[in-house]
Amino acid sequence: MAAVLAGVTVLGSGPAVAETNEGCSVLAQLGDRVEGDVSPSACAFLAKQTEFGAMRSDTPEAREARVRLYGTVFAADGTLAESGSAPPVRGRAGIENNLRTLLAAFPTFRFTPVKIVVNGDAVFYEAANEAVINGRMVRYPAVYRVVLKDGEVTEGRRYHDRTEWFRRIENDALRQLFAGVADNCPRPGPAFTGPGLAAPVTDPGCHLAYLGRLSGAMTDVRLAADQAASGPRTKFQEYRGTVRAKGRTIDFGVIVGTGPGTVRYYFDTLPLSYDDAEMTALFTKLLTGPSVTRLASSG
């Protein structure tokens, strides 16, 4: 795993200009955050995804309107999966229920687009996520990778670190896979960032140590290159398959994003640090906390 990711090529600079696509009005809003030729199918997805990310969820009516919009993003038999552990949610109704659960825990959840790269029916939508959790604003990056057909998502995956959701709840007890890995990283080099890092790191030795820590958390790694998309300045490459961690085999994935002088990793450290029973206990604590209880009673 480390050998594969360590060989990633950092892109050079180039014009960050989205393709001209007449009739796709959302491109005027997104500007040069979009790279690649945006088909009508991709345009329909970008418009709904961007609208969904900005919507409010502070009343039962607003949350349900948001759920309904999200449902229209997916095909009737579409799937949605996290980047690690749980099997995909199948079907529009199941995906809508998944979002209802998320918004019950995070009614303030929102995101804004950062970088979007389109390759035919595959779209990588990088976003800056935020939500108030246990009274504190939590911000974390994500990439939503989708495969489209006729403007609807047939296969969607979320690549983000769910461990960030529990930082406020678990405090010092939170297991952090990369704790201390960036404590002494003075040497210059291409910047990299990923789960567990508060800021980009440039030290090549620390980069290798980071990848080594990731490799050490898993065995029987069976990941292969899957979807990819490249633009003038940005490339996203997805690796998907299975790994063994914490005593069980899980579906797992990593997205590597590269741009001028930068490498960005997107994956979920939660199933690498906690087994299934421990994860269930964490989510139970999250979904039955005081703020969620008040929200349920008010709805």
PDB file of C-alpha atoms in Angstrom:
ATOM      1  CA  MET A   1       0.000   0.000   0.000  1.00  0.00           C
ATOM      2  CA  ALA A   2       2.689   2.501   0.971  1.00  0.00           C
ATOM      3  CA  ALA A   3       4.718   1.624  -2.127  1.00  0.00           C
ATOM      4  CA  VAL A   4       1.749   2.351  -4.403  1.00  0.00           C
ATOM      5  CA  LEU A   5       0.867   5.678  -2.808  1.00  0.00           C
ATOM      6  CA  ALA A   6       4.473   6.790  -2.446  1.00  0.00           C
ATOM      7  CA  GLY A   7       4.828   6.595  -6.231  1.00  0.00           C
ATOM      8  CA  VAL A   8       2.159   9.227  -6.868  1.00  0.00           C
ATOM      9  CA  THR A   9       3.295  11.946  -9.256  1.00  0.00           C
ATOM     10  CA  VAL A  10       2.720  15.527  -8.186  1.00  0.00           C
ATOM     11  CA  LEU A  11       1.335  17.588 -11.046  1.00  0.00           C
ATOM     12  CA  GLY A  12       2.949  20.746 -12.307  1.00  0.00           C
ATOM     13  CA  SER A  13       1.209  24.047 -12.755  1.00  0.00           C
ATOM     14  CA  GLY A  14      -1.112  24.741 -15.629  1.00  0.00           C
ATOM     15  CA  PRO A  15      -4.217  26.704 -16.548  1.00  0.00           C
ATOM     16  CA  ALA A  16      -7.113  25.947 -14.195  1.00  0.00           C
ATOM     17  CA  VAL A  17      -9.880  26.597 -16.694  1.00  0.00           C
ATOM     18  CA  ALA A  18     -13.096  24.604 -16.848  1.00  0.00           C
ATOM     19  CA  GLU A  19     -14.298  23.451 -20.226  1.00  0.00           C
ATOM     20  CA  THR A  20     -16.932  25.636 -21.863  1.00  0.00           C
ATOM     21  CA  ASN A  21     -20.288  23.908 -21.583  1.00  0.00           C
ATOM     22  CA  GLU A  22     -23.246  25.838 -22.899  1.00  0.00           C
ATOM     23  CA  GLY A  23     -26.485  25.345 -21.018  1.00  0.00           C
ATOM     24  CA  CYS A  24     -24.872  24.322 -17.691  1.00  0.00           C
ATOM     25  CA  SER A  25     -25.692  27.331 -15.536  1.00  0.00           C
ATOM     26  CA  VAL A  26     -24.096  25.981 -12.341  1.00  0.00           C
ATOM     27  CA  LEU A  27     -20.647  26.352 -13.952  1.00  0.00           C
ATOM     28  CA  ALA A  28     -20.940  30.135 -13.637  1.00  0.00           C
ATOM     29  CA  GLN A  29     -21.268  29.645  -9.874  1.00  0.00           C
ATOM     30  CA  LEU A  30     -18.477  27.073  -9.592  1.00  0.00           C
ATOM     31  CA  GLY A  31     -16.009  28.807 -11.906  1.00  0.00           C
ATOM     32  CA  ASP A  32     -12.494  27.383 -12.128  1.00  0.00           C
ATOM     33  CA  ARG A  33     -13.197  24.911  -9.344  1.00  0.00           C
ATOM     34  CA  VAL A  34     -14.431  22.621 -12.149  1.00  0.00           C
ATOM     35  CA  GLU A  35     -12.010  20.829 -14.464  1.00  0.00           C
ATOM     36  CA  GLY A  36     -12.979  18.566 -17.333  1.00  0.00           C
ATOM     37  CA  ASP A  37     -15.697  18.416 -19.961  1.00  0.00           C
ATOM     38  CA  VAL A  38     -19.060  18.653 -18.183  1.00  0.00           C
ATOM     39  CA  SER A  39     -21.750  16.629 -19.943  1.00  0.00           C
ATOM     40  CA  PRO A  40     -25.462  17.336 -19.393  1.00  0.00           C
ATOM     41  CA  SER A  41     -25.506  14.308 -17.059  1.00  0.00           C
ATOM     42  CA  ALA A  42     -22.617  15.692 -14.990  1.00  0.00           C
ATOM     43  CA  CYS A  43     -24.171  19.154 -15.038  1.00  0.00           C
ATOM     44  CA  ALA A  44     -27.403  17.813 -13.512  1.00  0.00           C
ATOM     45  CA  PHE A  45     -25.417  16.152 -10.725  1.00  0.00           C
ATOM     46  CA  LEU A  46     -23.263  19.204  -9.997  1.00  0.00           C
ATOM     47  CA  ALA A  47     -26.305  21.467  -9.748  1.00  0.00           C
ATOM     48  CA  LYS A  48     -28.130  19.228  -7.263  1.00  0.00           C
ATOM     49  CA  GLN A  49     -25.034  18.321  -5.240  1.00  0.00           C
ATOM     50  CA  THR A  50     -24.054  21.964  -4.847  1.00  0.00           C
ATOM     51  CA  GLU A  51     -27.600  22.993  -3.901  1.00  0.00           C
ATOM     52  CA  PHE A  52     -27.813  20.148  -1.377  1.00  0.00           C
ATOM     53  CA  GLY A  53     -24.524  21.125   0.259  1.00  0.00           C
ATOM     54  CA  ALA A  54     -25.724  24.675   0.923  1.00  0.00           C
ATOM     55  CA  MET A  55     -29.198  23.807   2.235  1.00  0.00           C
ATOM     56  CA  ARG A  56     -30.195  24.322   5.866  1.00  0.00           C
ATOM     57  CA  SER A  57     -31.565  21.531   8.066  1.00  0.00           C
ATOM     58  CA  ASP A  58     -32.626  23.408  11.193  1.00  0.00           C
ATOM     59  CA  THR A  59     -36.330  22.493  11.086  1.00  0.00           C
ATOM     60  CA  PRO A  60     -38.087  19.178  10.397  1.00  0.00           C
ATOM     61  CA  GLU A  61     -39.552  20.637   7.204  1.00  0.00           C
ATOM     62  CA  ALA A  62     -36.168  21.876   5.979  1.00  0.00           C
ATOM     63  CA  ARG A  63     -34.532  18.547   6.752  1.00  0.00           C
ATOM     64  CA  GLU A  64     -37.173  16.616   4.852  1.00  0.00           C
ATOM     65  CA  ALA A  65     -36.881  18.935   1.839  1.00  0.00           C
ATOM     66  CA  ARG A  66     -33.157  18.322   1.888  1.00  0.00           C
ATOM     67  CA  VAL A  67     -33.651  14.563   2.098  1.00  0.00           C
ATOM     68  CA  ARG A  68     -36.027  14.648  -0.864  1.00  0.00           C
ATOM     69  CA  LEU A  69     -33.556  16.616  -2.976  1.00  0.00           C
ATOM     70  CA  TYR A  70     -30.776  14.184  -2.072  1.00  0.00           C
ATOM     71  CA  GLY A  71     -32.965  11.279  -3.130  1.00  0.00           C
ATOM     72  CA  THR A  72     -33.337  12.769  -6.606  1.00  0.00           C
ATOM     73  CA  VAL A  73     -29.536  12.776  -6.983  1.00  0.00           C
ATOM     74  CA  PHE A  74     -29.570   8.954  -7.054  1.00  0.00           C
ATOM     75  CA  ALA A  75     -31.038   6.429  -9.443  1.00  0.00           C
ATOM     76  CA  ALA A  76     -33.838   4.275  -8.011  1.00  0.00           C
ATOM     77  CA  ASP A  77     -31.394   1.357  -7.684  1.00  0.00           C
ATOM     78  CA  GLY A  78     -28.325   3.480  -6.923  1.00  0.00           C
ATOM     79  CA  THR A  79     -25.841   2.715  -4.154  1.00  0.00           C
ATOM     80  CA  LEU A  80     -24.035   4.835  -1.566  1.00  0.00           C
ATOM     81  CA  ALA A  81     -21.064   3.682   0.505  1.00  0.00           C
ATOM     82  CA  GLU A  82     -18.511   5.053   2.923  1.00  0.00           C
ATOM     83  CA  SER A  83     -14.850   4.673   2.065  1.00  0.00           C
ATOM     84  CA  GLY A  84     -14.451   1.923   4.664  1.00  0.00           C
ATOM     85  CA  SER A  85     -16.297  -0.832   6.532  1.00  0.00           C
ATOM     86  CA  ALA A  86     -20.075  -0.912   6.107  1.00  0.00           C
ATOM     87  CA  PRO A  87     -21.659  -2.426   2.970  1.00  0.00           C
ATOM     88  CA  PRO A  88     -23.247   0.016   0.508  1.00  0.00           C
ATOM     89  CA  VAL A  89     -26.737   1.364   1.096  1.00  0.00           C
ATOM     90  CA  ARG A  90     -28.863   0.230  -1.830  1.00  0.00           C
ATOM     91  CA  GLY A  91     -31.854   1.989  -3.349  1.00  0.00           C
ATOM     92  CA  ARG A  92     -33.162   5.541  -3.167  1.00  0.00           C
ATOM     93  CA  ALA A  93     -35.346   4.938  -0.099  1.00  0.00           C
ATOM     94  CA  GLY A  94     -32.453   3.469   1.868  1.00  0.00           C
ATOM     95  CA  ILE A  95     -30.177   6.334   0.866  1.00  0.00           C
ATOM     96  CA  GLU A  96     -32.774   8.877   1.977  1.00  0.00           C
ATOM     97  CA  ASN A  97     -33.072   7.130   5.347  1.00  0.00           C
ATOM     98  CA  ASN A  98     -29.285   7.153   5.672  1.00  0.00           C
ATOM     99  CA  LEU A  99     -29.325  10.929   5.224  1.00  0.00           C
ATOM    100  CA  ARG A 100     -32.167  11.346   7.748  1.00  0.00           C
ATOM    101  CA  THR A 101     -29.995   9.617  10.331  1.00  0.00           C
ATOM    102  CA  LEU A 102     -27.028  11.830   9.464  1.00  0.00           C
ATOM    103  CA  LEU A 103     -29.031  15.038   9.680  1.00  0.00           C
ATOM    104  CA  ALA A 104     -30.584  13.955  12.985  1.00  0.00           C
ATOM    105  CA  ALA A 105     -27.069  13.821  14.436  1.00  0.00           C
ATOM    106  CA  PHE A 106     -25.743  16.812  12.465  1.00  0.00           C
ATOM    107  CA  PRO A 107     -28.615  19.210  11.666  1.00  0.00           C
ATOM    108  CA  THR A 108     -26.044  21.907  10.868  1.00  0.00           C
ATOM    109  CA  PHE A 109     -24.170  19.743   8.332  1.00  0.00           C
ATOM    110  CA  ARG A 110     -23.194  21.696   5.226  1.00  0.00           C
ATOM    111  CA  PHE A 111     -20.460  21.663   2.621  1.00  0.00           C
ATOM    112  CA  THR A 112     -18.982  23.899  -0.048  1.00  0.00           C
ATOM    113  CA  PRO A 113     -17.251  22.744  -3.253  1.00  0.00           C
ATOM    114  CA  VAL A 114     -13.454  22.970  -3.359  1.00  0.00           C
ATOM    115  CA  LYS A 115     -12.428  21.161  -6.552  1.00  0.00           C
ATOM    116  CA  ILE A 116     -14.441  19.101  -9.034  1.00  0.00           C
ATOM    117  CA  VAL A 117     -12.943  16.975 -11.791  1.00  0.00           C
ATOM    118  CA  VAL A 118     -15.139  15.294 -14.403  1.00  0.00           C
ATOM    119  CA  ASN A 119     -14.186  12.323 -16.554  1.00  0.00           C
ATOM    120  CA  GLY A 120     -17.187  11.247 -18.614  1.00  0.00           C
ATOM    121  CA  ASP A 121     -19.648   9.589 -16.249  1.00  0.00           C
ATOM    122  CA  ALA A 122     -17.212   9.676 -13.289  1.00  0.00           C
ATOM    123  CA  VAL A 123     -17.113  12.788 -11.111  1.00  0.00           C
ATOM    124  CA  PHE A 124     -14.883  13.582  -8.126  1.00  0.00           C
ATOM    125  CA  TYR A 125     -16.469  16.324  -6.008  1.00  0.00           C
ATOM    126  CA  GLU A 126     -14.060  17.592  -3.344  1.00  0.00           C
ATOM    127  CA  ALA A 127     -15.774  19.531  -0.571  1.00  0.00           C
ATOM    128  CA  ALA A 128     -15.138  21.327   2.707  1.00  0.00           C
ATOM    129  CA  ASN A 129     -17.596  19.846   5.218  1.00  0.00           C
ATOM    130  CA  GLU A 130     -18.728  21.342   8.503  1.00  0.00           C
ATOM    131  CA  ALA A 131     -21.169  20.495  11.316  1.00  0.00           C
ATOM    132  CA  VAL A 132     -21.701  21.399  14.941  1.00  0.00           C
ATOM    133  CA  ILE A 133     -21.062  18.275  17.030  1.00  0.00           C
ATOM    134  CA  ASN A 134     -21.550  18.342  20.791  1.00  0.00           C
ATOM    135  CA  GLY A 135     -21.606  22.133  20.729  1.00  0.00           C
ATOM    136  CA  ARG A 136     -18.441  22.595  18.684  1.00  0.00           C
ATOM    137  CA  MET A 137     -17.944  23.345  15.001  1.00  0.00           C
ATOM    138  CA  VAL A 138     -16.103  20.477  13.286  1.00  0.00           C
ATOM    139  CA  ARG A 139     -14.619  20.984   9.822  1.00  0.00           C
ATOM    140  CA  TYR A 140     -13.238  18.174   7.698  1.00  0.00           C
ATOM    141  CA  PRO A 141     -12.510  17.550   3.996  1.00  0.00           C
ATOM    142  CA  ALA A 142     -14.269  15.003   1.812  1.00  0.00           C
ATOM    143  CA  VAL A 143     -14.407  13.716  -1.733  1.00  0.00           C
ATOM    144  CA  TYR A 144     -17.692  12.416  -3.137  1.00  0.00           C
ATOM    145  CA  ARG A 145     -16.936  10.041  -6.006  1.00  0.00           C
ATOM    146  CA  VAL A 146     -19.889   9.177  -8.211  1.00  0.00           C
ATOM    147  CA  VAL A 147     -20.651   7.278 -11.395  1.00  0.00           C
ATOM    148  CA  LEU A 148     -23.563   8.702 -13.379  1.00  0.00           C
ATOM    149  CA  LYS A 149     -26.138   7.538 -15.854  1.00  0.00           C
ATOM    150  CA  ASP A 150     -28.632   9.963 -17.388  1.00  0.00           C
ATOM    151  CA  GLY A 151     -27.907  12.553 -14.705  1.00  0.00           C
ATOM    152  CA  GLU A 152     -28.436  10.193 -11.751  1.00  0.00           C
ATOM    153  CA  VAL A 153     -25.873   8.570  -9.472  1.00  0.00           C
ATOM    154  CA  THR A 154     -25.736   4.814  -9.920  1.00  0.00           C
ATOM    155  CA  GLU A 155     -22.743   4.389  -7.600  1.00  0.00           C
ATOM    156  CA  GLY A 156     -21.640   6.885  -4.979  1.00  0.00           C
ATOM    157  CA  ARG A 157     -18.897   6.723  -2.375  1.00  0.00           C
ATOM    158  CA  ARG A 158     -17.995   9.144   0.419  1.00  0.00           C
ATOM    159  CA  TYR A 159     -14.300   9.505   1.187  1.00  0.00           C
ATOM    160  CA  HIS A 160     -13.812  11.262   4.515  1.00  0.00           C
ATOM    161  CA  ASP A 161     -12.503  10.487   7.976  1.00  0.00           C
ATOM    162  CA  ARG A 162     -15.433   9.718  10.272  1.00  0.00           C
ATOM    163  CA  THR A 163     -13.052   9.721  13.222  1.00  0.00           C
ATOM    164  CA  GLU A 164     -13.406  13.521  13.158  1.00  0.00           C
ATOM    165  CA  TRP A 165     -17.053  13.147  14.221  1.00  0.00           C
ATOM    166  CA  PHE A 166     -15.993  11.706  17.568  1.00  0.00           C
ATOM    167  CA  ARG A 167     -13.158  14.064  18.457  1.00  0.00           C
ATOM    168  CA  ARG A 168     -15.396  16.268  20.617  1.00  0.00           C
ATOM    169  CA  ILE A 169     -17.186  13.303  22.205  1.00  0.00           C
ATOM    170  CA  GLU A 170     -14.181  11.093  23.001  1.00  0.00           C
ATOM    171  CA  ASN A 171     -11.646  13.886  23.690  1.00  0.00           C
ATOM    172  CA  ASP A 172      -8.333  12.411  24.898  1.00  0.00           C
ATOM    173  CA  ALA A 173      -9.663   8.838  24.590  1.00  0.00           C
ATOM    174  CA  LEU A 174     -10.001   9.113  20.801  1.00  0.00           C
ATOM    175  CA  ARG A 175      -7.674   6.719  18.974  1.00  0.00           C
ATOM    176  CA  GLN A 176      -5.689   8.640  16.390  1.00  0.00           C
ATOM    177  CA  LEU A 177      -3.831   6.554  13.835  1.00  0.00           C
ATOM    178  CA  PHE A 178      -1.386   9.324  12.934  1.00  0.00           C
ATOM    179  CA  ALA A 179      -0.808  10.900  16.343  1.00  0.00           C
ATOM    180  CA  GLY A 180       2.679  12.444  16.481  1.00  0.00           C
ATOM    181  CA  VAL A 181       3.617  11.584  12.908  1.00  0.00           C
ATOM    182  CA  ALA A 182       4.017  15.272  11.997  1.00  0.00           C
ATOM    183  CA  ASP A 183       5.618  16.495  15.221  1.00  0.00           C
ATOM    184  CA  ASN A 184       9.118  16.929  13.779  1.00  0.00           C
ATOM    185  CA  CYS A 185       8.995  17.534  10.043  1.00  0.00           C
ATOM    186  CA  PRO A 186      11.351  20.436   9.168  1.00  0.00           C
ATOM    187  CA  ARG A 187      12.584  19.404   5.726  1.00  0.00           C
ATOM    188  CA  PRO A 188      11.081  20.981   2.594  1.00  0.00           C
ATOM    189  CA  GLY A 189       9.437  19.007  -0.164  1.00  0.00           C
ATOM    190  CA  PRO A 190       6.073  18.610  -1.918  1.00  0.00           C
ATOM    191  CA  ALA A 191       3.264  19.254   0.524  1.00  0.00           C
ATOM    192  CA  PHE A 192       0.986  16.402   1.538  1.00  0.00           C
ATOM    193  CA  THR A 193      -2.045  16.199   3.764  1.00  0.00           C
ATOM    194  CA  GLY A 194      -4.588  13.607   4.815  1.00  0.00           C
ATOM    195  CA  PRO A 195      -6.649  12.290   7.724  1.00  0.00           C
ATOM    196  CA  GLY A 196      -5.093  13.011  11.102  1.00  0.00           C
ATOM    197  CA  LEU A 197      -3.061  16.001   9.914  1.00  0.00           C
ATOM    198  CA  ALA A 198      -4.051  19.478  11.032  1.00  0.00           C
ATOM    199  CA  ALA A 199      -2.045  21.158   8.263  1.00  0.00           C
ATOM    200  CA  PRO A 200      -0.009  20.202   5.172  1.00  0.00           C
ATOM    201  CA  VAL A 201       3.428  18.670   5.813  1.00  0.00           C
ATOM    202  CA  THR A 202       6.397  19.006   3.450  1.00  0.00           C
ATOM    203  CA  ASP A 203       9.027  16.692   4.976  1.00  0.00           C
ATOM    204  CA  PRO A 204       9.548  13.626   2.676  1.00  0.00           C
ATOM    205  CA  GLY A 205      10.586  11.501   5.673  1.00  0.00           C
ATOM    206  CA  CYS A 206       7.353  12.327   7.460  1.00  0.00           C
ATOM    207  CA  HIS A 207       5.447  11.550   4.264  1.00  0.00           C
ATOM    208  CA  LEU A 208       6.932   8.044   4.230  1.00  0.00           C
ATOM    209  CA  ALA A 209       6.279   7.686   7.968  1.00  0.00           C
ATOM    210  CA  TYR A 210       2.633   8.630   7.380  1.00  0.00           C
ATOM    211  CA  LEU A 211       2.229   6.019   4.646  1.00  0.00           C
ATOM    212  CA  GLY A 212       4.032   3.481   6.828  1.00  0.00           C
ATOM    213  CA  ARG A 213       1.611   4.132   9.677  1.00  0.00           C
ATOM    214  CA  LEU A 214      -1.289   3.578   7.265  1.00  0.00           C
ATOM    215  CA  SER A 215       0.208   0.338   5.929  1.00  0.00           C
ATOM    216  CA  GLY A 216       0.864  -0.895   9.455  1.00  0.00           C
ATOM    217  CA  ALA A 217      -2.824  -0.593  10.361  1.00  0.00           C
ATOM    218  CA  MET A 218      -3.891  -3.184   7.777  1.00  0.00           C
ATOM    219  CA  THR A 219      -2.926  -6.561   6.385  1.00  0.00           C
ATOM    220  CA  ASP A 220      -3.991  -8.653   3.398  1.00  0.00           C
ATOM    221  CA  VAL A 221      -4.328  -5.487   1.349  1.00  0.00           C
ATOM    222  CA  ARG A 222      -6.227  -6.079  -1.883  1.00  0.00           C
ATOM    223  CA  LEU A 223      -6.695  -2.645  -3.397  1.00  0.00           C
ATOM    224  CA  ALA A 224      -6.692  -1.869  -7.099  1.00  0.00           C
ATOM    225  CA  ALA A 225      -7.010   1.322  -9.130  1.00  0.00           C
ATOM    226  CA  ASP A 226     -10.649   2.111  -9.922  1.00  0.00           C
ATOM    227  CA  GLN A 227     -12.113   5.423 -11.123  1.00  0.00           C
ATOM    228  CA  ALA A 228      -9.879   8.347 -12.063  1.00  0.00           C
ATOM    229  CA  ALA A 229     -10.258  11.857 -13.441  1.00  0.00           C
ATOM    230  CA  SER A 230      -7.691  14.418 -14.589  1.00  0.00           C
ATOM    231  CA  GLY A 231      -7.887  18.100 -15.406  1.00  0.00           C
ATOM    232  CA  PRO A 232      -5.304  20.749 -16.304  1.00  0.00           C
ATOM    233  CA  ARG A 233      -4.203  21.117 -12.672  1.00  0.00           C
ATOM    234  CA  THR A 234      -5.814  18.343 -10.664  1.00  0.00           C
ATOM    235  CA  LYS A 235      -5.951  14.560 -10.743  1.00  0.00           C
ATOM    236  CA  PHE A 236      -7.985  12.184  -8.575  1.00  0.00           C
ATOM    237  CA  GLN A 237      -7.225   8.452  -8.459  1.00  0.00           C
ATOM    238  CA  GLU A 238      -9.369   6.006  -6.505  1.00  0.00           C
ATOM    239  CA  TYR A 239      -8.121   2.695  -5.094  1.00  0.00           C
ATOM    240  CA  ARG A 240     -10.765   0.218  -3.959  1.00  0.00           C
ATOM    241  CA  GLY A 241     -10.920  -3.309  -2.610  1.00  0.00           C
ATOM    242  CA  THR A 242     -10.585  -5.016   0.764  1.00  0.00           C
ATOM    243  CA  VAL A 243      -8.144  -4.941   3.652  1.00  0.00           C
ATOM    244  CA  ARG A 244      -7.935  -6.729   6.973  1.00  0.00           C
ATOM    245  CA  ALA A 245      -7.966  -4.502  10.069  1.00  0.00           C
ATOM    246  CA  LYS A 246      -8.913  -4.963  13.731  1.00  0.00           C
ATOM    247  CA  GLY A 247      -9.544  -8.662  13.225  1.00  0.00           C
ATOM    248  CA  ARG A 248     -11.917  -8.508  10.268  1.00  0.00           C
ATOM    249  CA  THR A 249     -11.889  -7.986   6.515  1.00  0.00           C
ATOM    250  CA  ILE A 250     -13.544  -4.762   5.363  1.00  0.00           C
ATOM    251  CA  ASP A 251     -14.332  -3.002   2.119  1.00  0.00           C
ATOM    252  CA  PHE A 252     -11.934  -0.082   1.919  1.00  0.00           C
ATOM    253  CA  GLY A 253     -10.904   2.695  -0.389  1.00  0.00           C
ATOM    254  CA  VAL A 254      -8.455   5.565  -0.747  1.00  0.00           C
ATOM    255  CA  ILE A 255      -8.543   8.574  -3.037  1.00  0.00           C
ATOM    256  CA  VAL A 256      -5.295  10.329  -3.905  1.00  0.00           C
ATOM    257  CA  GLY A 257      -5.624  13.889  -5.159  1.00  0.00           C
ATOM    258  CA  THR A 258      -2.657  15.609  -6.770  1.00  0.00           C
ATOM    259  CA  GLY A 259      -2.152  19.179  -7.856  1.00  0.00           C
ATOM    260  CA  PRO A 260       0.710  21.654  -8.255  1.00  0.00           C
ATOM    261  CA  GLY A 261       3.134  20.758  -5.462  1.00  0.00           C
ATOM    262  CA  THR A 262       0.543  18.912  -3.378  1.00  0.00           C
ATOM    263  CA  VAL A 263      -0.715  15.404  -2.582  1.00  0.00           C
ATOM    264  CA  ARG A 264      -3.956  14.872  -0.657  1.00  0.00           C
ATOM    265  CA  TYR A 265      -5.207  11.572   0.762  1.00  0.00           C
ATOM    266  CA  TYR A 266      -8.849  10.811   1.521  1.00  0.00           C
ATOM    267  CA  PHE A 267      -9.852   7.711   3.501  1.00  0.00           C
ATOM    268  CA  ASP A 268     -11.559   6.694   6.726  1.00  0.00           C
ATOM    269  CA  THR A 269      -9.350   5.876   9.714  1.00  0.00           C
ATOM    270  CA  LEU A 270     -12.319   4.835  11.881  1.00  0.00           C
ATOM    271  CA  PRO A 271     -12.466   1.128  10.843  1.00  0.00           C
ATOM    272  CA  LEU A 272      -8.667   0.946  11.045  1.00  0.00           C
ATOM    273  CA  SER A 273      -8.674   2.035  14.701  1.00  0.00           C
ATOM    274  CA  TYR A 274     -11.931   0.514  16.017  1.00  0.00           C
ATOM    275  CA  ASP A 275     -13.559  -2.893  15.518  1.00  0.00           C
ATOM    276  CA  ASP A 276     -17.237  -3.285  14.633  1.00  0.00           C
ATOM    277  CA  ALA A 277     -18.499  -3.489  18.229  1.00  0.00           C
ATOM    278  CA  GLU A 278     -16.501  -0.429  19.215  1.00  0.00           C
ATOM    279  CA  MET A 279     -17.779   1.502  16.209  1.00  0.00           C
ATOM    280  CA  THR A 280     -21.365   0.589  17.115  1.00  0.00           C
ATOM    281  CA  ALA A 281     -20.799   1.929  20.621  1.00  0.00           C
ATOM    282  CA  LEU A 282     -19.357   5.171  19.241  1.00  0.00           C
ATOM    283  CA  PHE A 283     -22.302   5.733  16.905  1.00  0.00           C
ATOM    284  CA  THR A 284     -24.786   4.919  19.655  1.00  0.00           C
ATOM    285  CA  LYS A 285     -23.190   7.608  21.807  1.00  0.00           C
ATOM    286  CA  LEU A 286     -23.248  10.044  18.895  1.00  0.00           C
ATOM    287  CA  LEU A 287     -26.853   9.377  17.873  1.00  0.00           C
ATOM    288  CA  THR A 288     -28.306   9.417  21.402  1.00  0.00           C
ATOM    289  CA  GLY A 289     -26.490  12.468  22.711  1.00  0.00           C
ATOM    290  CA  PRO A 290     -28.348  15.357  24.371  1.00  0.00           C
ATOM    291  CA  SER A 291     -28.502  17.522  21.242  1.00  0.00           C
ATOM    292  CA  VAL A 292     -29.960  14.691  19.166  1.00  0.00           C
ATOM    293  CA  THR A 293     -32.513  13.871  21.865  1.00  0.00           C
ATOM    294  CA  ARG A 294     -33.674  17.498  21.944  1.00  0.00           C
ATOM    295  CA  LEU A 295     -33.878  17.562  18.148  1.00  0.00           C
ATOM    296  CA  ALA A 296     -35.977  14.376  18.040  1.00  0.00           C
ATOM    297  CA  SER A 297     -38.392  15.667  20.684  1.00  0.00           C
ATOM    298  CA  SER A 298     -38.815  18.985  18.855  1.00  0.00           C
ATOM    299  CA  GLY A 299     -39.513  17.229  15.551  1.00  0.00           C
TER     300      GLY A 299
END
